[in-house]
JSON list of C-alpha atoms in Angstrom, two decimals:
[
{"chain": "J", "resi": 1021, "resn": "MET", "atom": "CA", "xyz": [90.38, -38.07, 2.26]},
{"chain": "J", "resi": 1022, "resn": "ASP", "atom": "CA", "xyz": [87.30, -39.05, -1.06]},
{"chain": "J", "resi": 1023, "resn": "ARG", "atom": "CA", "xyz": [84.17, -37.22, -1.19]},
{"chain": "J", "resi": 1024, "resn": "THR", "atom": "CA", "xyz": [81.75, -39.43, 1.64]},
{"chain": "J", "resi": 1025, "resn": "GLY", "atom": "CA", "xyz": [84.93, -38.23, 4.12]},
{"chain": "J", "resi": 1026, "resn": "ARG", "atom": "CA", "xyz": [86.06, -41.89, 4.12]},
{"chain": "J", "resi": 1027, "resn": "ALA", "atom": "CA", "xyz": [90.25, -42.52, 3.02]},
{"chain": "J", "resi": 1028, "resn": "LEU", "atom": "CA", "xyz": [92.44, -44.70, 2.69]},
{"chain": "J", "resi": 1029, "resn": "ARG", "atom": "CA", "xyz": [96.12, -45.25, 3.53]},
{"chain": "J", "resi": 1030, "resn": "PRO", "atom": "CA", "xyz": [97.88, -48.12, 0.82]},
{"chain": "J", "resi": 1031, "resn": "GLN", "atom": "CA", "xyz": [100.78, -49.19, 1.94]},
{"chain": "J", "resi": 1032, "resn": "PHE", "atom": "CA", "xyz": [103.37, -51.97, 2.42]},
{"chain": "J", "resi": 1033, "resn": "ARG", "atom": "CA", "xyz": [103.37, -54.01, 5.04]},
{"chain": "J", "resi": 1034, "resn": "ARG", "atom": "CA", "xyz": [107.02, -52.80, 6.32]},
{"chain": "J", "resi": 1035, "resn": "GLY", "atom": "CA", "xyz": [108.08, -49.02, 6.74]},
{"chain": "J", "resi": 1036, "resn": "ARG", "atom": "CA", "xyz": [105.86, -46.39, 5.72]},
{"chain": "J", "resi": 1037, "resn": "ALA", "atom": "CA", "xyz": [106.86, -44.02, 3.05]},
{"chain": "J", "resi": 1038, "resn": "THR", "atom": "CA", "xyz": [104.71, -40.98, 1.98]},
{"chain": "J", "resi": 1039, "resn": "ASP", "atom": "CA", "xyz": [103.39, -40.47, -1.85]},
{"chain": "J", "resi": 1040, "resn": "GLY", "atom": "CA", "xyz": [102.54, -36.11, -0.29]},
{"chain": "J", "resi": 1041, "resn": "ARG", "atom": "CA", "xyz": [98.88, -36.95, -0.48]},
{"chain": "J", "resi": 1042, "resn": "GLY", "atom": "CA", "xyz": [98.69, -38.78, 2.72]},
{"chain": "J", "resi": 1043, "resn": "GLY", "atom": "CA", "xyz": [98.94, -42.15, 1.89]},
{"chain": "J", "resi": 1044, "resn": "THR", "atom": "CA", "xyz": [102.55, -43.78, 1.55]},
{"chain": "J", "resi": 1045, "resn": "ARG", "atom": "CA", "xyz": [104.43, -45.75, -1.48]},
{"chain": "J", "resi": 1046, "resn": "PRO", "atom": "CA", "xyz": [106.71, -48.56, -1.81]},
{"chain": "J", "resi": 1047, "resn": "THR", "atom": "CA", "xyz": [111.03, -47.96, -1.22]},
{"chain": "J", "resi": 1048, "resn": "ALA", "atom": "CA", "xyz": [113.12, -49.94, -2.14]},
{"chain": "J", "resi": 1049, "resn": "GLY", "atom": "CA", "xyz": [114.15, -53.06, -0.24]},
{"chain": "J", "resi": 1050, "resn": "GLN", "atom": "CA", "xyz": [110.81, -53.36, 1.81]},
{"chain": "J", "resi": 1051, "resn": "THR", "atom": "CA", "xyz": [109.19, -56.16, -0.64]},
{"chain": "J", "resi": 1052, "resn": "PRO", "atom": "CA", "xyz": [110.36, -58.49, -3.77]},
{"chain": "J", "resi": 1053, "resn": "GLY", "atom": "CA", "xyz": [109.73, -56.48, -6.71]},
{"chain": "J", "resi": 1054, "resn": "ALA", "atom": "CA", "xyz": [108.43, -53.25, -5.05]},
{"chain": "J", "resi": 1055, "resn": "GLU", "atom": "CA", "xyz": [111.26, -50.92, -6.67]},
{"chain": "J", "resi": 1056, "resn": "GLN", "atom": "CA", "xyz": [110.04, -52.06, -10.39]},
{"chain": "J", "resi": 1057, "resn": "GLY", "atom": "CA", "xyz": [106.34, -51.05, -9.12]},
{"chain": "J", "resi": 1058, "resn": "LEU", "atom": "CA", "xyz": [105.25, -54.61, -8.35]},
{"chain": "J", "resi": 1059, "resn": "GLY", "atom": "CA", "xyz": [103.56, -55.64, -4.99]},
{"chain": "J", "resi": 1060, "resn": "LEU", "atom": "CA", "xyz": [100.26, -55.40, -2.73]},
{"chain": "J", "resi": 1061, "resn": "LEU", "atom": "CA", "xyz": [99.75, -52.93, -0.60]},
{"chain": "J", "resi": 1062, "resn": "VAL", "atom": "CA", "xyz": [97.97, -53.00, 2.81]},
{"chain": "J", "resi": 1063, "resn": "VAL", "atom": "CA", "xyz": [94.70, -50.94, 2.19]},
{"chain": "J", "resi": 1064, "resn": "GLU", "atom": "CA", "xyz": [92.85, -49.27, 5.43]},
{"chain": "J", "resi": 1065, "resn": "ARG", "atom": "CA", "xyz": [90.65, -47.07, 6.64]},
{"chain": "J", "resi": 1066, "resn": "ARG", "atom": "CA", "xyz": [93.11, -43.81, 7.86]},
{"chain": "J", "resi": 1067, "resn": "ASP", "atom": "CA", "xyz": [90.44, -42.36, 9.96]},
{"chain": "J", "resi": 1068, "resn": "THR", "atom": "CA", "xyz": [90.69, -45.70, 12.01]},
{"chain": "J", "resi": 1069, "resn": "GLY", "atom": "CA", "xyz": [93.43, -47.57, 10.63]},
{"chain": "J", "resi": 1070, "resn": "GLU", "atom": "CA", "xyz": [91.44, -50.66, 10.30]},
{"chain": "J", "resi": 1071, "resn": "PHE", "atom": "CA", "xyz": [92.44, -53.95, 7.53]},
{"chain": "J", "resi": 1072, "resn": "ILE", "atom": "CA", "xyz": [89.90, -53.77, 5.31]},
{"chain": "J", "resi": 1073, "resn": "GLY", "atom": "CA", "xyz": [92.21, -55.20, 2.28]},
{"chain": "J", "resi": 1074, "resn": "TYR", "atom": "CA", "xyz": [94.82, -54.68, -0.46]},
{"chain": "J", "resi": 1075, "resn": "CYS", "atom": "CA", "xyz": [95.72, -54.14, -3.66]},
{"chain": "J", "resi": 1076, "resn": "GLY", "atom": "CA", "xyz": [98.39, -54.37, -6.29]},
{"chain": "J", "resi": 1077, "resn": "LEU", "atom": "CA", "xyz": [100.19, -55.17, -9.31]},
{"chain": "J", "resi": 1078, "resn": "ILE", "atom": "CA", "xyz": [101.46, -58.38, -9.37]},
{"chain": "J", "resi": 1079, "resn": "VAL", "atom": "CA", "xyz": [103.05, -60.65, -12.23]},
{"chain": "J", "resi": 1080, "resn": "GLY", "atom": "CA", "xyz": [99.36, -63.21, -11.94]},
{"chain": "J", "resi": 1081, "resn": "GLN", "atom": "CA", "xyz": [98.30, -63.83, -15.22]},
{"chain": "J", "resi": 1082, "resn": "GLY", "atom": "CA", "xyz": [100.32, -60.79, -16.71]},
{"chain": "J", "resi": 1083, "resn": "THR", "atom": "CA", "xyz": [103.59, -60.18, -17.52]},
{"chain": "J", "resi": 1084, "resn": "TYR", "atom": "CA", "xyz": [106.43, -58.24, -15.93]},
{"chain": "J", "resi": 1085, "resn": "ASP", "atom": "CA", "xyz": [106.03, -55.29, -18.36]},
{"chain": "J", "resi": 1086, "resn": "GLU", "atom": "CA", "xyz": [102.19, -56.29, -19.12]},
{"chain": "J", "resi": 1087, "resn": "PRO", "atom": "CA", "xyz": [101.23, -56.84, -14.84]},
{"chain": "J", "resi": 1088, "resn": "GLU", "atom": "CA", "xyz": [97.88, -58.04, -13.44]},
{"chain": "J", "resi": 1089, "resn": "ILE", "atom": "CA", "xyz": [95.81, -55.89, -10.75]},
{"chain": "J", "resi": 1090, "resn": "ALA", "atom": "CA", "xyz": [94.72, -57.15, -8.10]},
{"chain": "J", "resi": 1091, "resn": "TYR", "atom": "CA", "xyz": [92.47, -56.87, -5.53]},
{"chain": "J", "resi": 1092, "resn": "GLU", "atom": "CA", "xyz": [90.35, -57.59, -2.33]},
{"chain": "J", "resi": 1093, "resn": "LEU", "atom": "CA", "xyz": [88.64, -55.92, 0.41]},
{"chain": "J", "resi": 1094, "resn": "ALA", "atom": "CA", "xyz": [86.98, -57.72, 3.95]},
{"chain": "J", "resi": 1095, "resn": "GLN", "atom": "CA", "xyz": [82.68, -58.38, 2.59]},
{"chain": "J", "resi": 1096, "resn": "ARG", "atom": "CA", "xyz": [82.41, -55.35, 5.66]},
{"chain": "J", "resi": 1097, "resn": "ALA", "atom": "CA", "xyz": [83.99, -52.95, 3.28]},
{"chain": "J", "resi": 1098, "resn": "HIS", "atom": "CA", "xyz": [81.82, -53.44, 0.33]},
{"chain": "J", "resi": 1099, "resn": "GLY", "atom": "CA", "xyz": [80.23, -50.97, -1.51]},
{"chain": "J", "resi": 1100, "resn": "ASN", "atom": "CA", "xyz": [82.10, -48.25, -0.31]},
{"chain": "J", "resi": 1101, "resn": "GLY", "atom": "CA", "xyz": [84.18, -46.99, -3.29]},
{"chain": "J", "resi": 1102, "resn": "TYR", "atom": "CA", "xyz": [87.35, -48.03, -1.21]},
{"chain": "J", "resi": 1103, "resn": "ALA", "atom": "CA", "xyz": [88.16, -50.73, -4.49]},
{"chain": "J", "resi": 1104, "resn": "THR", "atom": "CA", "xyz": [87.92, -47.93, -6.51]},
{"chain": "J", "resi": 1105, "resn": "GLU", "atom": "CA", "xyz": [90.46, -45.22, -4.91]},
{"chain": "J", "resi": 1106, "resn": "ALA", "atom": "CA", "xyz": [93.08, -48.19, -4.07]},
{"chain": "J", "resi": 1107, "resn": "GLY", "atom": "CA", "xyz": [93.21, -49.25, -7.38]},
{"chain": "J", "resi": 1108, "resn": "ARG", "atom": "CA", "xyz": [92.87, -45.56, -8.79]},
{"chain": "J", "resi": 1109, "resn": "VAL", "atom": "CA", "xyz": [96.57, -44.55, -6.42]},
{"chain": "J", "resi": 1110, "resn": "VAL", "atom": "CA", "xyz": [97.64, -48.35, -8.15]},
{"chain": "J", "resi": 1111, "resn": "VAL", "atom": "CA", "xyz": [96.80, -47.35, -11.60]},
{"chain": "J", "resi": 1112, "resn": "GLU", "atom": "CA", "xyz": [98.77, -43.87, -11.66]},
{"chain": "J", "resi": 1113, "resn": "ALA", "atom": "CA", "xyz": [101.59, -45.40, -9.53]},
{"chain": "J", "resi": 1114, "resn": "ALA", "atom": "CA", "xyz": [101.55, -47.97, -12.92]},
{"chain": "J", "resi": 1115, "resn": "ALA", "atom": "CA", "xyz": [101.41, -45.25, -15.36]},
{"chain": "J", "resi": 1116, "resn": "ARG", "atom": "CA", "xyz": [104.88, -43.47, -13.21]},
{"chain": "J", "resi": 1117, "resn": "THR", "atom": "CA", "xyz": [106.52, -47.07, -14.02]},
{"chain": "J", "resi": 1118, "resn": "GLY", "atom": "CA", "xyz": [106.54, -46.29, -18.00]},
{"chain": "J", "resi": 1119, "resn": "ARG", "atom": "CA", "xyz": [104.09, -49.44, -18.10]},
{"chain": "J", "resi": 1120, "resn": "LYS", "atom": "CA", "xyz": [102.18, -49.32, -21.58]},
{"chain": "J", "resi": 1121, "resn": "ARG", "atom": "CA", "xyz": [99.17, -51.87, -20.63]},
{"chain": "J", "resi": 1122, "resn": "LEU", "atom": "CA", "xyz": [98.06, -53.21, -17.39]},
{"chain": "J", "resi": 1123, "resn": "TRP", "atom": "CA", "xyz": [95.61, -56.80, -17.12]},
{"chain": "J", "resi": 1124, "resn": "ALA", "atom": "CA", "xyz": [92.75, -58.02, -14.49]},
{"chain": "J", "resi": 1125, "resn": "THR", "atom": "CA", "xyz": [91.27, -61.37, -14.71]},
{"chain": "J", "resi": 1126, "resn": "VAL", "atom": "CA", "xyz": [87.97, -61.66, -13.20]},
{"chain": "J", "resi": 1127, "resn": "ARG", "atom": "CA", "xyz": [85.13, -64.12, -12.59]},
{"chain": "J", "resi": 1128, "resn": "GLU", "atom": "CA", "xyz": [82.06, -63.53, -14.32]},
{"chain": "J", "resi": 1129, "resn": "TRP", "atom": "CA", "xyz": [80.02, -63.62, -11.99]},
{"chain": "J", "resi": 1130, "resn": "ASN", "atom": "CA", "xyz": [82.26, -61.16, -9.77]},
{"chain": "J", "resi": 1131, "resn": "THR", "atom": "CA", "xyz": [79.86, -57.75, -10.78]},
{"chain": "J", "resi": 1132, "resn": "ALA", "atom": "CA", "xyz": [81.34, -55.85, -7.95]},
{"chain": "J", "resi": 1133, "resn": "SER", "atom": "CA", "xyz": [84.63, -56.24, -9.71]},
{"chain": "J", "resi": 1134, "resn": "PHE", "atom": "CA", "xyz": [83.65, -55.08, -13.09]},
{"chain": "J", "resi": 1135, "resn": "ARG", "atom": "CA", "xyz": [82.03, -52.19, -12.37]},
{"chain": "J", "resi": 1136, "resn": "VAL", "atom": "CA", "xyz": [85.19, -51.17, -9.94]},
{"chain": "J", "resi": 1137, "resn": "LEU", "atom": "CA", "xyz": [87.47, -52.26, -12.97]},
{"chain": "J", "resi": 1138, "resn": "GLU", "atom": "CA", "xyz": [85.31, -50.60, -15.43]},
{"chain": "J", "resi": 1139, "resn": "LYS", "atom": "CA", "xyz": [85.59, -46.98, -13.28]},
{"chain": "J", "resi": 1140, "resn": "LEU", "atom": "CA", "xyz": [89.41, -47.67, -13.51]},
{"chain": "J", "resi": 1141, "resn": "ASP", "atom": "CA", "xyz": [88.63, -47.29, -17.39]},
{"chain": "J", "resi": 1142, "resn": "PHE", "atom": "CA", "xyz": [89.15, -51.26, -17.96]},
{"chain": "J", "resi": 1143, "resn": "TYR", "atom": "CA", "xyz": [87.71, -52.99, -20.44]},
{"chain": "J", "resi": 1144, "resn": "ASN", "atom": "CA", "xyz": [87.01, -56.98, -22.10]},
{"chain": "J", "resi": 1145, "resn": "SER", "atom": "CA", "xyz": [90.28, -57.27, -24.68]},
{"chain": "J", "resi": 1146, "resn": "GLY", "atom": "CA", "xyz": [87.73, -60.61, -25.77]},
{"chain": "J", "resi": 1147, "resn": "ARG", "atom": "CA", "xyz": [90.18, -63.34, -24.35]},
{"chain": "J", "resi": 1148, "resn": "VAL", "atom": "CA", "xyz": [88.63, -65.91, -21.84]},
{"chain": "J", "resi": 1149, "resn": "THR", "atom": "CA", "xyz": [90.12, -68.27, -19.85]},
{"chain": "J", "resi": 1150, "resn": "PRO", "atom": "CA", "xyz": [87.19, -70.82, -19.22]},
{"chain": "J", "resi": 1151, "resn": "ASP", "atom": "CA", "xyz": [86.83, -72.76, -16.52]},
{"chain": "J", "resi": 1152, "resn": "SER", "atom": "CA", "xyz": [83.58, -74.71, -15.91]},
{"chain": "J", "resi": 1153, "resn": "ALA", "atom": "CA", "xyz": [83.64, -75.03, -12.75]},
{"chain": "J", "resi": 1154, "resn": "ARG", "atom": "CA", "xyz": [84.84, -71.84, -11.03]},
{"chain": "J", "resi": 1155, "resn": "GLY", "atom": "CA", "xyz": [83.49, -69.83, -13.28]},
{"chain": "J", "resi": 1156, "resn": "ASP", "atom": "CA", "xyz": [85.31, -68.33, -17.04]},
{"chain": "J", "resi": 1157, "resn": "SER", "atom": "CA", "xyz": [88.13, -65.79, -16.17]},
{"chain": "J", "resi": 1158, "resn": "ILE", "atom": "CA", "xyz": [86.92, -63.13, -18.01]},
{"chain": "J", "resi": 1159, "resn": "TRP", "atom": "CA", "xyz": [90.67, -60.61, -19.44]},
{"chain": "J", "resi": 1160, "resn": "MET", "atom": "CA", "xyz": [89.86, -57.02, -18.93]},
{"chain": "J", "resi": 1161, "resn": "THR", "atom": "CA", "xyz": [92.49, -54.58, -19.31]},
{"chain": "J", "resi": 1162, "resn": "ARG", "atom": "CA", "xyz": [93.80, -50.60, -19.92]},
{"chain": "J", "resi": 1163, "resn": "GLU", "atom": "CA", "xyz": [95.95, -49.06, -21.99]},
{"chain": "J", "resi": 1164, "resn": "LEU", "atom": "CA", "xyz": [98.58, -46.35, -19.99]},
{"chain": "J", "resi": 1165, "resn": "ASP", "atom": "CA", "xyz": [98.38, -43.75, -21.72]},
{"chain": "J", "resi": 1166, "resn": "GLN", "atom": "CA", "xyz": [95.57, -41.91, -21.43]},
{"chain": "J", "resi": 1167, "resn": "PRO", "atom": "CA", "xyz": [94.65, -40.43, -17.28]},
{"chain": "J", "resi": 1168, "resn": "LEU", "atom": "CA", "xyz": [92.29, -42.10, -15.95]},
{"chain": "J", "resi": 1169, "resn": "ALA", "atom": "CA", "xyz": [88.63, -40.36, -16.75]}
]
């Protein structure tokens, strides 16, 4: 439960395995890549079970060894700290896999995602993928040898 009394339960769509803190974790065979720490988790409110989005690690614009964190929440769930809470679980899990770095690509106009990533100790890597039609993608990164602040 977070400090506001709201809580999340990230989980894979198939099966439920506890992480020992009331949340869930992937088990081998659930989702391709899950045993290597890759995959998207369903994000639900613990109090209601309502689906509010997803969060996890994907190869995306990164690599297998340095994957990309990905998340998206329903509009009704914005502004409640859910993305930060889910992201924190994913970053901590990624560190346990032995990975050294994570990436995130964010459109330059997505202020809310920048705030989430900053709370998760990501910083601007200086790399930009230009896209005049949809907005440039800013590459954020985080080393996993440091605990979350």
